Amino acid sequence: MSINRELAAHFDMLASLMEISGANAFKVNANRTVVRVLESLDDDVAQLAAAGTLEKVDGIGKGTATKIHAFIETGSIPELDALQLELPEGLIGLLDISGLGPKTIGRLWRDADVVDRASLRTAIEDGRLASLPRMGAKTIANISDSLDFAEQSADRTPIGVAHPLASALVDALGAVAGVQRIMWAGSLRRGCETIGDIDILAVADTPADLIEAFTSRDDVLKVLVAGDTKASVRLDAGMQVDLRVVPDDCWGATCMYFTGSKEHNIELRGRAQSMGMRLNEYGLFPDDGDSTPPQDRGIAPVAAATEADIYAALELPLRDPARRESGIDITTADAPLIQVDDIGAELHAHTTASDGHLSIDELVDAARRRGMHTIAVTDHSVSSVQANGLSVDRLLAHVQAVHEARDRHPDMTLLAGSEVDIHADGSLDYDDDILAQLDIVVASPHASLKQDPAKATARLLAAIEHPLVHIIGHPTGRMIGRRPGLDPDMQALVQAAASCGTALEINANPRRLDLRDRDVRHAVAAGCLIAIDTDAHTDAHFDFLPYGVLTAQRGGLAAAQCVNCLPADALLAWLADKASLAGACG
Ligand SMILES: [Zn+2]
Ligand SMILES: [Zn+2]
């Protein structure tokens, strides 16, 4: 994490804890302003501090500069440390519950003795919450729902958090002397949206050196187990990581076993049994009926070294890890799955005109550096007030600015578009004569995300069937671990989308991953076009793309069904007449 982002996160927490503690609104807001300043600052804060020019930045006053200097020197902000000591620790865990702002959390703490999730649950059940002023039955029901939702996802970590941690570990441990192979397995390798523990497998000449390098890392909070070939730790970041050093000759069998899924492994073991064999983490063996494991009796495996060998010996197609899930027929081969490199167009991105951090030119540059041939500028529409949505006049001026930018970037296809709000009733946030002036229209739900399923279905169908809409952005509006979003009749949506030639988006932001994997499966089966977009608000957001692609792979998507994989001319043809690709897939 860059120091700017790290500091922004600290100031955000400071503002929230101040608000919980009842600090005056002016001081709280000053710190929130600092968060925004830091997030959009191009210069490195540490360099500004070293040069003594922090206070020249708009929005950074003397007090803030002192805090920043303290952070750079000590890694913490004294005021934040003091608040963390003063407030009950469990209150921070309430900030992740959708619908509970810091102000409300402060009230619950002071007036109803709520100090963590458990006491919040009790206060709901014993009526203490209902006795507070301005706490209606509906508000309490919403808080209760959000609490359920947060508890369900409590033990799992979003892939967007787990993946960078695992990458850093595998890179560092892979450089330890004598390490032959190293990779992660488990739900992370399968590309699941949330991860339990990180499982790392390795082959090493001297396992003890690797175990030592692993358990003595700076980011290890606690060593849970440290044996000769296996160790488990808890990281500062909270996740548990298991490292196993395994023999090279059964690498494939071990990878399969620890990649799972459990259901997939059970199916494979059943297949082995039906062929007179036994499959375990050491290999695929002939089944001689002896209950002592074959590897302990010196029995040579039929296959063990690679996953491909084992699938071949089971007379099954090699299954991509993303497709090793229940409900997928193990005997039928997948069409070649979409890969990150197949994608040449980003069709949903924001600039400083709404709530993005990049100018048009910076956005083009970010896309170019990722090898894209096309970038769409799709800022928010007027109703998204919090996101600084564009009025019609501002939109038209912005479109003009995008057109002018084309001269400066002849190597890129630059599309002028909008991410237009889909209102609760299915109508769109701009009139058709305005939408008709855009190259691309991404229509997305942002508000009224607790609609009942029938209304949500009608709302999304109206947008899908709208002739000027190309893509439905993050169709359900869910946020993983925060809010479930809309629950429409997905079968109806994918059928309609397929027949209109409208694409449904997989939003690659790892907090969204919306459509989710199971919806993608329905979409693929229906022959509906899919878009995979990062919804970039910053340069770094472009790197979300692999999460979207993993979700697409889990749904069985091939490149041919994804509009971001079209060459520029074919993409333009679809944008000019989306019906031209209606029913083209599947
Ligand atoms: Zn959006
Ligand atoms: Zn967006």
XYZ file of C-alpha atoms and ligand atoms in Angstrom:
588
model
C 0.000 0.000 0.000
C 1.354 3.434 -0.841
C 1.969 5.744 2.087
C -0.744 8.089 0.770
C -3.347 5.336 0.873
C -2.134 4.033 4.211
C -2.359 7.513 5.723
C -5.775 8.082 4.160
C -6.984 4.879 5.849
C -5.612 6.102 9.201
C -7.302 9.504 8.875
C -10.537 7.786 7.865
C -10.391 5.644 11.006
C -9.512 8.723 13.068
C -12.564 10.579 11.737
C -14.825 7.585 12.430
C -13.561 7.056 15.977
C -13.834 10.787 16.721
C -17.401 10.701 15.496
C -18.164 7.649 17.662
C -16.660 9.405 20.665
C -18.898 12.426 20.065
C -16.276 14.905 18.854
C -17.603 18.043 17.219
C -18.695 17.707 13.611
C -16.348 20.405 12.375
C -13.266 18.493 13.569
C -14.589 15.197 12.214
C -15.231 16.715 8.811
C -11.774 18.295 8.719
C -10.282 14.808 8.968
C -12.641 13.430 6.315
C -11.453 16.217 4.028
C -7.867 15.121 4.660
C -8.840 11.586 3.515
C -10.103 12.962 0.207
C -7.041 15.163 -0.217
C -4.677 12.231 0.396
C -6.588 9.929 -1.933
C -6.383 12.331 -4.841
C -2.863 13.617 -4.155
C -0.403 12.757 -6.948
C 2.747 13.497 -4.931
C 4.151 11.104 -2.363
C 3.328 12.438 1.114
C 6.655 11.246 2.534
C 8.528 13.309 -0.056
C 6.436 16.414 0.645
C 7.069 15.944 4.356
C 10.806 15.566 3.787
C 10.801 18.749 1.698
C 8.779 20.543 4.377
C 6.050 21.462 1.884
C 3.093 19.532 3.316
C 1.244 22.682 4.366
C 1.360 24.015 0.818
C -1.174 21.311 -0.155
C -4.749 22.600 -0.149
C -6.628 21.009 2.761
C -3.552 20.154 4.864
C -3.218 22.530 7.786
C -0.677 22.715 10.548
C -2.387 20.141 12.797
C -2.691 17.637 9.966
C 0.929 18.148 8.965
C 2.008 17.384 12.545
C -0.029 14.158 12.478
C 1.500 13.170 9.128
C 5.025 13.792 10.417
C 4.255 11.659 13.468
C 2.963 8.887 11.232
C 6.060 8.932 9.061
C 8.334 8.806 12.098
C 6.454 6.293 14.260
C 3.976 4.505 12.004
C 1.001 5.825 13.952
C -1.004 8.953 14.708
C -1.011 9.716 18.469
C -4.623 10.981 18.474
C -5.748 7.746 16.792
C -3.778 5.603 19.250
C -5.387 7.451 22.150
C -8.917 6.953 20.770
C -8.265 3.267 20.148
C -7.312 2.882 23.806
C -10.250 4.920 24.998
C -13.048 3.215 23.005
C -14.133 -0.427 23.365
C -12.268 -2.450 20.738
C -15.408 -4.167 19.424
C -16.951 -0.869 18.284
C -14.573 -0.829 15.294
C -16.123 -4.109 14.126
C -19.486 -2.333 13.946
C -18.210 0.094 11.309
C -18.390 -2.717 8.715
C -22.105 -3.173 9.267
C -24.045 -1.526 6.493
C -26.480 1.111 7.726
C -24.541 1.777 10.920
C -22.630 5.050 10.704
C -20.135 6.180 13.353
C -22.650 8.638 14.786
C -25.229 5.890 15.389
C -22.563 3.575 16.795
C -21.670 6.328 19.286
C -25.332 6.625 20.352
C -25.676 2.845 20.743
C -22.537 2.773 22.857
C -23.500 5.646 25.137
C -27.237 5.017 25.426
C -27.599 1.234 25.061
C -24.247 -0.177 26.268
C -23.442 -1.657 22.867
C -19.695 -2.401 22.696
C -19.424 -5.042 19.954
C -21.474 -7.208 17.592
C -22.609 -9.608 20.321
C -23.911 -6.849 22.573
C -25.601 -5.201 19.585
C -27.440 -8.473 18.965
C -28.502 -8.612 22.617
C -29.636 -4.988 22.582
C -31.832 -5.689 19.543
C -33.340 -8.760 21.182
C -34.026 -7.301 24.629
C -35.671 -4.158 23.235
C -32.993 -1.692 24.384
C -32.566 -0.410 20.847
C -36.295 0.099 20.403
C -36.349 2.251 23.540
C -33.954 4.798 22.000
C -35.345 7.908 20.311
C -35.411 7.819 16.487
C -35.020 4.007 16.396
C -38.057 2.780 14.482
C -38.922 -0.856 13.854
C -37.773 -0.613 10.246
C -34.370 0.828 11.162
C -33.844 -1.897 13.733
C -34.877 -4.610 11.251
C -32.345 -3.220 8.767
C -29.578 -3.201 11.362
C -30.486 -6.773 12.329
C -30.314 -7.911 8.670
C -26.962 -6.225 8.167
C -25.639 -7.822 11.340
C -26.731 -11.292 10.125
C -25.060 -10.624 6.813
C -21.804 -9.434 8.403
C -21.705 -12.458 10.707
C -22.228 -14.926 7.863
C -19.165 -13.595 6.064
C -17.108 -12.954 9.204
C -14.578 -15.759 8.863
C -13.849 -15.240 5.206
C -11.623 -12.675 3.567
C -12.376 -11.033 0.217
C -10.146 -12.304 -2.583
C -8.987 -8.719 -3.120
C -7.359 -8.813 0.314
C -6.165 -12.439 0.303
C -4.659 -12.463 -3.178
C -2.083 -9.672 -2.656
C -1.069 -11.236 0.692
C -0.588 -14.648 -0.915
C 1.279 -13.151 -3.883
C 3.729 -11.370 -1.613
C 4.280 -14.551 0.436
C 4.803 -16.786 -2.588
C 7.203 -14.269 -4.179
C 9.268 -13.934 -1.019
C 9.305 -17.635 -0.082
C 9.961 -18.655 -3.684
C 13.267 -16.777 -3.442
C 14.460 -18.826 -0.436
C 17.437 -21.015 -1.396
C 16.485 -24.566 -2.364
C 12.812 -23.874 -3.136
C 11.923 -25.768 -6.328
C 8.214 -25.013 -6.594
C 5.728 -22.955 -4.645
C 2.098 -21.993 -5.225
C -1.149 -21.370 -3.435
C -3.974 -23.906 -3.525
C -7.429 -23.943 -1.910
C -10.269 -21.551 -2.562
C -7.795 -18.853 -3.632
C -6.557 -21.004 -6.516
C -10.160 -21.707 -7.466
C -10.763 -17.953 -7.597
C -13.570 -17.894 -5.000
C -14.828 -14.433 -4.034
C -13.919 -14.962 -0.384
C -11.124 -17.055 1.087
C -10.928 -18.910 4.413
C -7.237 -19.703 5.030
C -4.410 -19.295 2.533
C -2.918 -22.722 1.670
C 0.598 -22.677 0.240
C 2.344 -25.775 -1.133
C 6.054 -26.015 -1.876
C 8.810 -28.388 -2.895
C 12.145 -27.542 -1.274
C 15.583 -29.148 -0.935
C 15.807 -28.115 2.718
C 12.273 -27.801 4.114
C 13.553 -26.518 7.474
C 15.015 -23.387 5.832
C 11.716 -22.626 4.133
C 9.705 -23.183 7.318
C 12.100 -20.914 9.213
C 11.870 -18.195 6.539
C 8.078 -18.428 6.703
C 7.609 -18.345 10.474
C 10.158 -15.573 11.081
C 8.601 -13.054 8.719
C 7.883 -9.536 9.968
C 4.215 -9.725 8.980
C 3.590 -12.836 11.110
C 1.586 -12.012 14.203
C 1.664 -15.498 15.737
C 3.112 -18.896 14.842
C 0.354 -21.461 15.405
C 2.254 -24.622 14.347
C 5.839 -25.102 13.198
C 6.838 -28.680 12.284
C 9.427 -30.188 9.923
C 7.330 -29.892 6.797
C 4.288 -27.900 7.865
C 3.697 -24.573 9.547
C 0.674 -22.382 10.225
C 0.788 -18.721 11.119
C -1.590 -15.857 11.658
C -0.597 -12.717 9.768
C -0.857 -9.165 11.111
C -3.575 -8.742 8.505
C -5.629 -11.377 10.353
C -5.531 -14.279 7.909
C -4.251 -17.751 8.724
C -1.689 -19.191 6.290
C -0.737 -22.883 6.135
C 2.505 -23.861 4.404
C 3.179 -27.493 3.496
C 6.472 -28.700 2.048
C 5.699 -31.791 -0.013
C 7.631 -34.380 -2.095
C 8.147 -33.467 -5.735
C 7.058 -36.841 -7.118
C 3.479 -36.449 -5.875
C 3.191 -32.673 -6.517
C 0.183 -33.046 -8.841
C -1.763 -35.211 -6.398
C -1.044 -32.829 -3.530
C -2.055 -29.788 -5.552
C -5.327 -31.448 -6.526
C -6.059 -32.517 -2.989
C -5.443 -29.083 -1.442
C -7.089 -27.157 -4.271
C -10.414 -28.912 -3.859
C -13.218 -28.213 -3.886
C -14.187 -30.881 -1.385
C -17.136 -31.842 -3.601
C -14.939 -32.079 -6.682
C -12.437 -34.297 -4.830
C -15.250 -36.587 -3.685
C -16.408 -36.948 -7.285
C -12.866 -37.744 -8.426
C -12.399 -40.337 -5.680
C -15.684 -41.949 -6.726
C -14.486 -42.012 -10.316
C -11.193 -43.642 -9.229
C -13.079 -46.255 -7.209
C -15.312 -47.121 -10.133
C -12.137 -47.769 -12.145
C -10.572 -50.001 -9.452
C -8.243 -47.289 -8.138
C -7.733 -45.109 -5.065
C -7.014 -41.386 -5.127
C -5.433 -39.536 -2.213
C -3.030 -36.629 -1.667
C -0.049 -38.883 -2.588
C -1.344 -40.125 -5.915
C -3.712 -42.339 -7.849
C -3.022 -45.961 -6.888
C -4.337 -49.375 -7.897
C -6.883 -50.479 -5.281
C -5.771 -53.823 -3.824
C -8.304 -53.809 -0.991
C -5.597 -53.389 1.692
C -6.636 -50.826 4.282
C -3.058 -49.578 4.905
C -2.490 -46.581 2.629
C -0.667 -47.668 -0.558
C 2.072 -45.025 -0.263
C 3.024 -46.534 3.123
C 3.474 -49.974 1.544
C 5.783 -48.828 -1.251
C 3.101 -49.249 -3.935
C 3.936 -47.230 -7.053
C 1.186 -44.802 -8.108
C -0.533 -44.968 -11.495
C -0.213 -41.166 -11.650
C 0.930 -38.537 -9.153
C 3.472 -36.057 -10.580
C 1.098 -33.693 -12.391
C -2.608 -32.916 -12.272
C -2.796 -33.575 -16.005
C -1.444 -37.116 -15.480
C -4.080 -37.849 -12.872
C -7.043 -36.503 -14.878
C -5.745 -38.443 -17.915
C -5.461 -41.674 -15.912
C -9.057 -41.112 -14.747
C -9.998 -40.614 -18.426
C -11.342 -37.162 -17.633
C -10.679 -33.773 -19.249
C -8.176 -31.658 -17.274
C -10.310 -29.291 -15.204
C -9.313 -25.661 -14.681
C -9.099 -24.948 -10.919
C -11.827 -22.292 -11.312
C -14.192 -25.058 -12.485
C -13.524 -27.618 -9.757
C -16.879 -27.073 -8.110
C -19.963 -29.137 -7.491
C -22.661 -29.105 -10.132
C -20.169 -29.160 -13.028
C -20.133 -32.471 -14.920
C -16.596 -33.873 -14.535
C -16.811 -35.856 -17.777
C -17.554 -32.873 -20.062
C -14.659 -30.652 -21.135
C -15.034 -26.879 -20.796
C -14.662 -24.662 -23.824
C -11.322 -22.810 -23.464
C -11.957 -20.308 -20.673
C -11.438 -16.564 -21.059
C -7.993 -15.262 -19.964
C -6.921 -11.798 -18.816
C -4.885 -11.330 -22.014
C -8.008 -11.800 -24.159
C -9.374 -8.472 -22.892
C -8.486 -5.363 -24.898
C -11.205 -2.909 -23.877
C -12.179 -1.284 -20.572
C -15.798 -0.213 -20.927
C -16.610 1.277 -17.512
C -14.284 3.870 -15.959
C -14.535 7.195 -14.143
C -12.641 10.479 -14.308
C -12.384 13.548 -12.088
C -15.557 14.802 -13.797
C -17.476 12.615 -11.300
C -15.833 10.663 -8.462
C -12.747 9.292 -10.251
C -9.196 10.409 -9.554
C -7.863 10.444 -13.113
C -8.176 13.014 -15.880
C -9.258 11.792 -19.312
C -5.613 11.750 -20.441
C -4.499 9.848 -17.332
C -7.293 7.329 -17.850
C -6.185 6.774 -21.456
C -2.608 6.386 -20.294
C -3.570 3.843 -17.617
C -5.464 1.797 -20.227
C -2.600 2.041 -22.707
C -0.095 0.771 -20.147
C -2.327 -2.319 -19.706
C -2.260 -2.976 -23.436
C -5.883 -1.923 -24.032
C -6.994 -0.689 -27.453
C -10.246 0.856 -26.179
C -11.251 2.849 -23.114
C -14.729 4.125 -22.322
C -15.242 7.221 -20.170
C -18.420 6.533 -18.193
C -18.869 9.047 -15.399
C -21.857 9.081 -13.063
C -25.202 10.591 -13.979
C -27.012 13.428 -12.262
C -28.853 11.437 -9.545
C -25.622 10.034 -8.111
C -25.173 13.174 -6.059
C -22.634 11.641 -3.666
C -20.511 10.643 -6.666
C -20.690 14.159 -8.124
C -22.899 12.940 -10.992
C -22.999 15.074 -14.123
C -25.890 17.374 -15.021
C -26.888 17.283 -18.694
C -24.828 20.423 -19.395
C -21.772 19.002 -17.679
C -22.238 15.677 -19.469
C -22.368 17.314 -22.889
C -19.247 19.372 -22.124
C -17.529 16.210 -20.912
C -18.456 14.343 -24.105
C -16.934 17.245 -26.048
C -13.738 16.962 -23.962
C -13.538 13.229 -24.676
C -13.942 13.879 -28.399
C -11.144 16.451 -28.291
C -8.898 13.997 -26.439
C -9.111 11.633 -29.410
C -6.727 13.860 -31.383
C -4.156 13.526 -28.636
C -4.475 9.722 -28.513
C -4.796 8.421 -32.061
C -3.645 4.959 -30.934
C -6.666 4.466 -28.663
C -10.358 4.036 -29.327
C -11.789 6.543 -26.890
C -15.513 6.184 -26.161
C -17.644 8.959 -24.683
C -20.259 7.406 -22.421
C -22.015 7.491 -19.097
C -22.761 5.233 -16.170
C -26.379 6.200 -15.957
C -28.452 5.415 -12.871
C -31.344 3.020 -13.236
C -34.073 4.532 -11.050
C -36.143 2.284 -8.792
C -38.913 2.163 -11.423
C -36.549 1.156 -14.247
C -36.399 4.571 -15.902
C -32.991 6.054 -16.677
C -31.356 9.186 -15.326
C -30.966 10.963 -18.712
C -33.517 11.379 -21.480
C -33.150 9.294 -24.610
C -32.109 12.261 -26.775
C -29.120 12.734 -24.453
C -28.248 9.024 -24.303
C -28.385 8.903 -28.102
C -25.414 11.288 -28.217
C -23.183 8.837 -26.331
C -20.976 6.101 -27.774
C -21.683 3.775 -24.869
C -24.256 3.593 -22.100
C -23.613 1.561 -18.949
C -26.808 1.513 -16.877
C -26.418 0.620 -13.200
C -28.528 0.425 -10.038
C -27.031 2.521 -7.199
C -29.964 3.280 -4.891
C -33.093 1.388 -3.723
C -31.083 -1.827 -3.418
C -33.505 -3.428 -0.957
C -36.371 -3.650 -3.451
C -38.399 -6.828 -3.458
C -37.353 -9.346 -6.127
C -40.308 -8.705 -8.455
C -39.686 -4.949 -8.551
C -35.946 -5.477 -8.967
C -36.569 -7.824 -11.898
C -38.928 -5.351 -13.618
C -36.468 -2.517 -12.985
C -33.492 -4.356 -14.512
C -35.540 -5.780 -17.400
C -36.578 -2.250 -18.377
C -32.911 -1.235 -18.593
C -31.895 -4.403 -20.465
C -34.655 -3.855 -23.013
C -33.854 -0.153 -23.455
C -32.474 0.158 -27.009
C -29.796 2.703 -26.010
C -28.337 0.703 -23.096
C -25.299 -1.466 -23.914
C -24.203 -2.803 -20.543
C -25.913 -3.322 -17.186
C -23.252 -2.307 -14.636
C -22.925 -4.311 -11.375
C -26.470 -5.660 -11.898
C -27.350 -6.445 -8.275
C -25.370 -3.712 -6.510
C -24.225 -6.153 -3.841
C -21.093 -5.477 -1.775
C -19.426 -8.620 -0.448
C -19.809 -8.800 3.340
C -21.619 -5.440 3.434
C -24.914 -5.672 1.599
C -26.674 -8.400 -0.367
C -27.996 -6.079 -3.109
C -30.933 -6.798 -5.415
C -32.258 -10.335 -5.800
C -33.834 -10.359 -9.266
C -35.015 -13.367 -11.282
C -31.652 -13.979 -12.924
C -33.048 -16.440 -15.483
C -35.419 -13.766 -16.771
C -32.599 -11.218 -16.975
C -30.158 -13.399 -18.878
C -32.849 -14.495 -21.345
C -33.850 -10.904 -22.050
C -30.240 -9.745 -22.262
C -29.431 -12.527 -24.731
C -32.307 -11.599 -26.997
C -31.618 -7.827 -26.889
C -27.853 -8.073 -27.316
C -27.330 -6.214 -24.021
C -24.279 -7.249 -22.010
C -24.439 -7.956 -18.279
C -21.365 -6.806 -16.403
C -19.035 -8.706 -14.142
C -17.752 -5.773 -12.112
C -14.162 -6.807 -11.287
C -13.897 -4.712 -8.124
C -13.212 -7.476 -5.566
C -15.718 -5.898 -3.170
C -18.408 -6.311 -5.824
C -17.755 -9.259 -8.190
C -21.247 -8.604 -9.499
C -22.477 -10.633 -11.447
C -21.293 -13.395 -9.179
C -19.990 -16.756 -10.413
C -23.309 -18.629 -10.269
C -25.084 -15.859 -12.198
C -22.361 -16.028 -14.847
C -23.129 -19.733 -15.234
C -26.757 -18.871 -16.023
C -25.662 -16.125 -18.412
C -23.245 -18.414 -20.244
C -25.926 -21.061 -20.613
C -28.404 -18.493 -21.957
C -25.922 -17.189 -24.526
C -26.004 -13.722 -22.997
C -23.162 -11.280 -23.677
C -20.910 -10.505 -20.706
C -18.802 -7.413 -20.035
C -15.876 -7.578 -17.588
C -15.054 -4.080 -16.343
C -12.861 -2.769 -13.532
C -15.038 0.312 -12.903
C -11.714 2.125 -12.445
C -11.752 5.249 -10.280
C -7.926 5.221 -9.918
C -4.981 3.838 -11.839
C -4.606 0.926 -9.393
C -8.211 -0.177 -10.002
C -7.234 -1.382 -13.481
C -5.425 -4.194 -11.666
C -8.769 -5.574 -10.456
C -9.250 -7.192 -13.859
C -7.933 -10.678 -12.865
C -10.639 -10.926 -10.175
C -13.321 -10.331 -12.774
C -11.731 -12.856 -15.100
C -11.550 -15.497 -12.332
C -15.250 -14.971 -11.666
C -15.917 -15.315 -15.393
C -13.870 -18.525 -15.505
C -15.819 -19.904 -12.570
C -18.922 -19.282 -14.646
C -17.380 -21.089 -17.641
C -17.129 -17.999 -19.853
C -15.230 -18.187 -23.144
C -13.698 -15.066 -24.729
C -16.169 -15.181 -27.636
C -19.048 -14.300 -25.308
C -17.313 -11.287 -23.723
C -17.659 -7.864 -25.364
C -14.343 -6.648 -23.899
C -12.600 -9.247 -26.067
C -14.014 -7.922 -29.359
C -11.527 -6.202 -31.693
C -12.147 -2.435 -31.857
C -14.087 -2.530 -35.157
C -16.390 -5.337 -34.009
C -16.891 -3.571 -30.678
C -17.892 -0.353 -32.468
C -20.307 -2.307 -34.656
C -21.969 -3.768 -31.553
C -22.151 -0.331 -29.891
C -23.772 1.105 -33.046
C -26.314 -1.711 -33.160
C -26.352 -3.965 -30.119
C -29.070 -6.080 -31.678
C -26.436 -7.187 -34.223
C -25.051 -9.547 -31.556
C -28.415 -10.566 -30.109
C -28.536 -14.318 -29.792
C -25.059 -14.625 -31.355
C -23.699 -16.672 -28.470
C -24.572 -20.038 -27.063
Zn -21.646 2.119 -10.322
Zn -18.856 2.980 -11.971
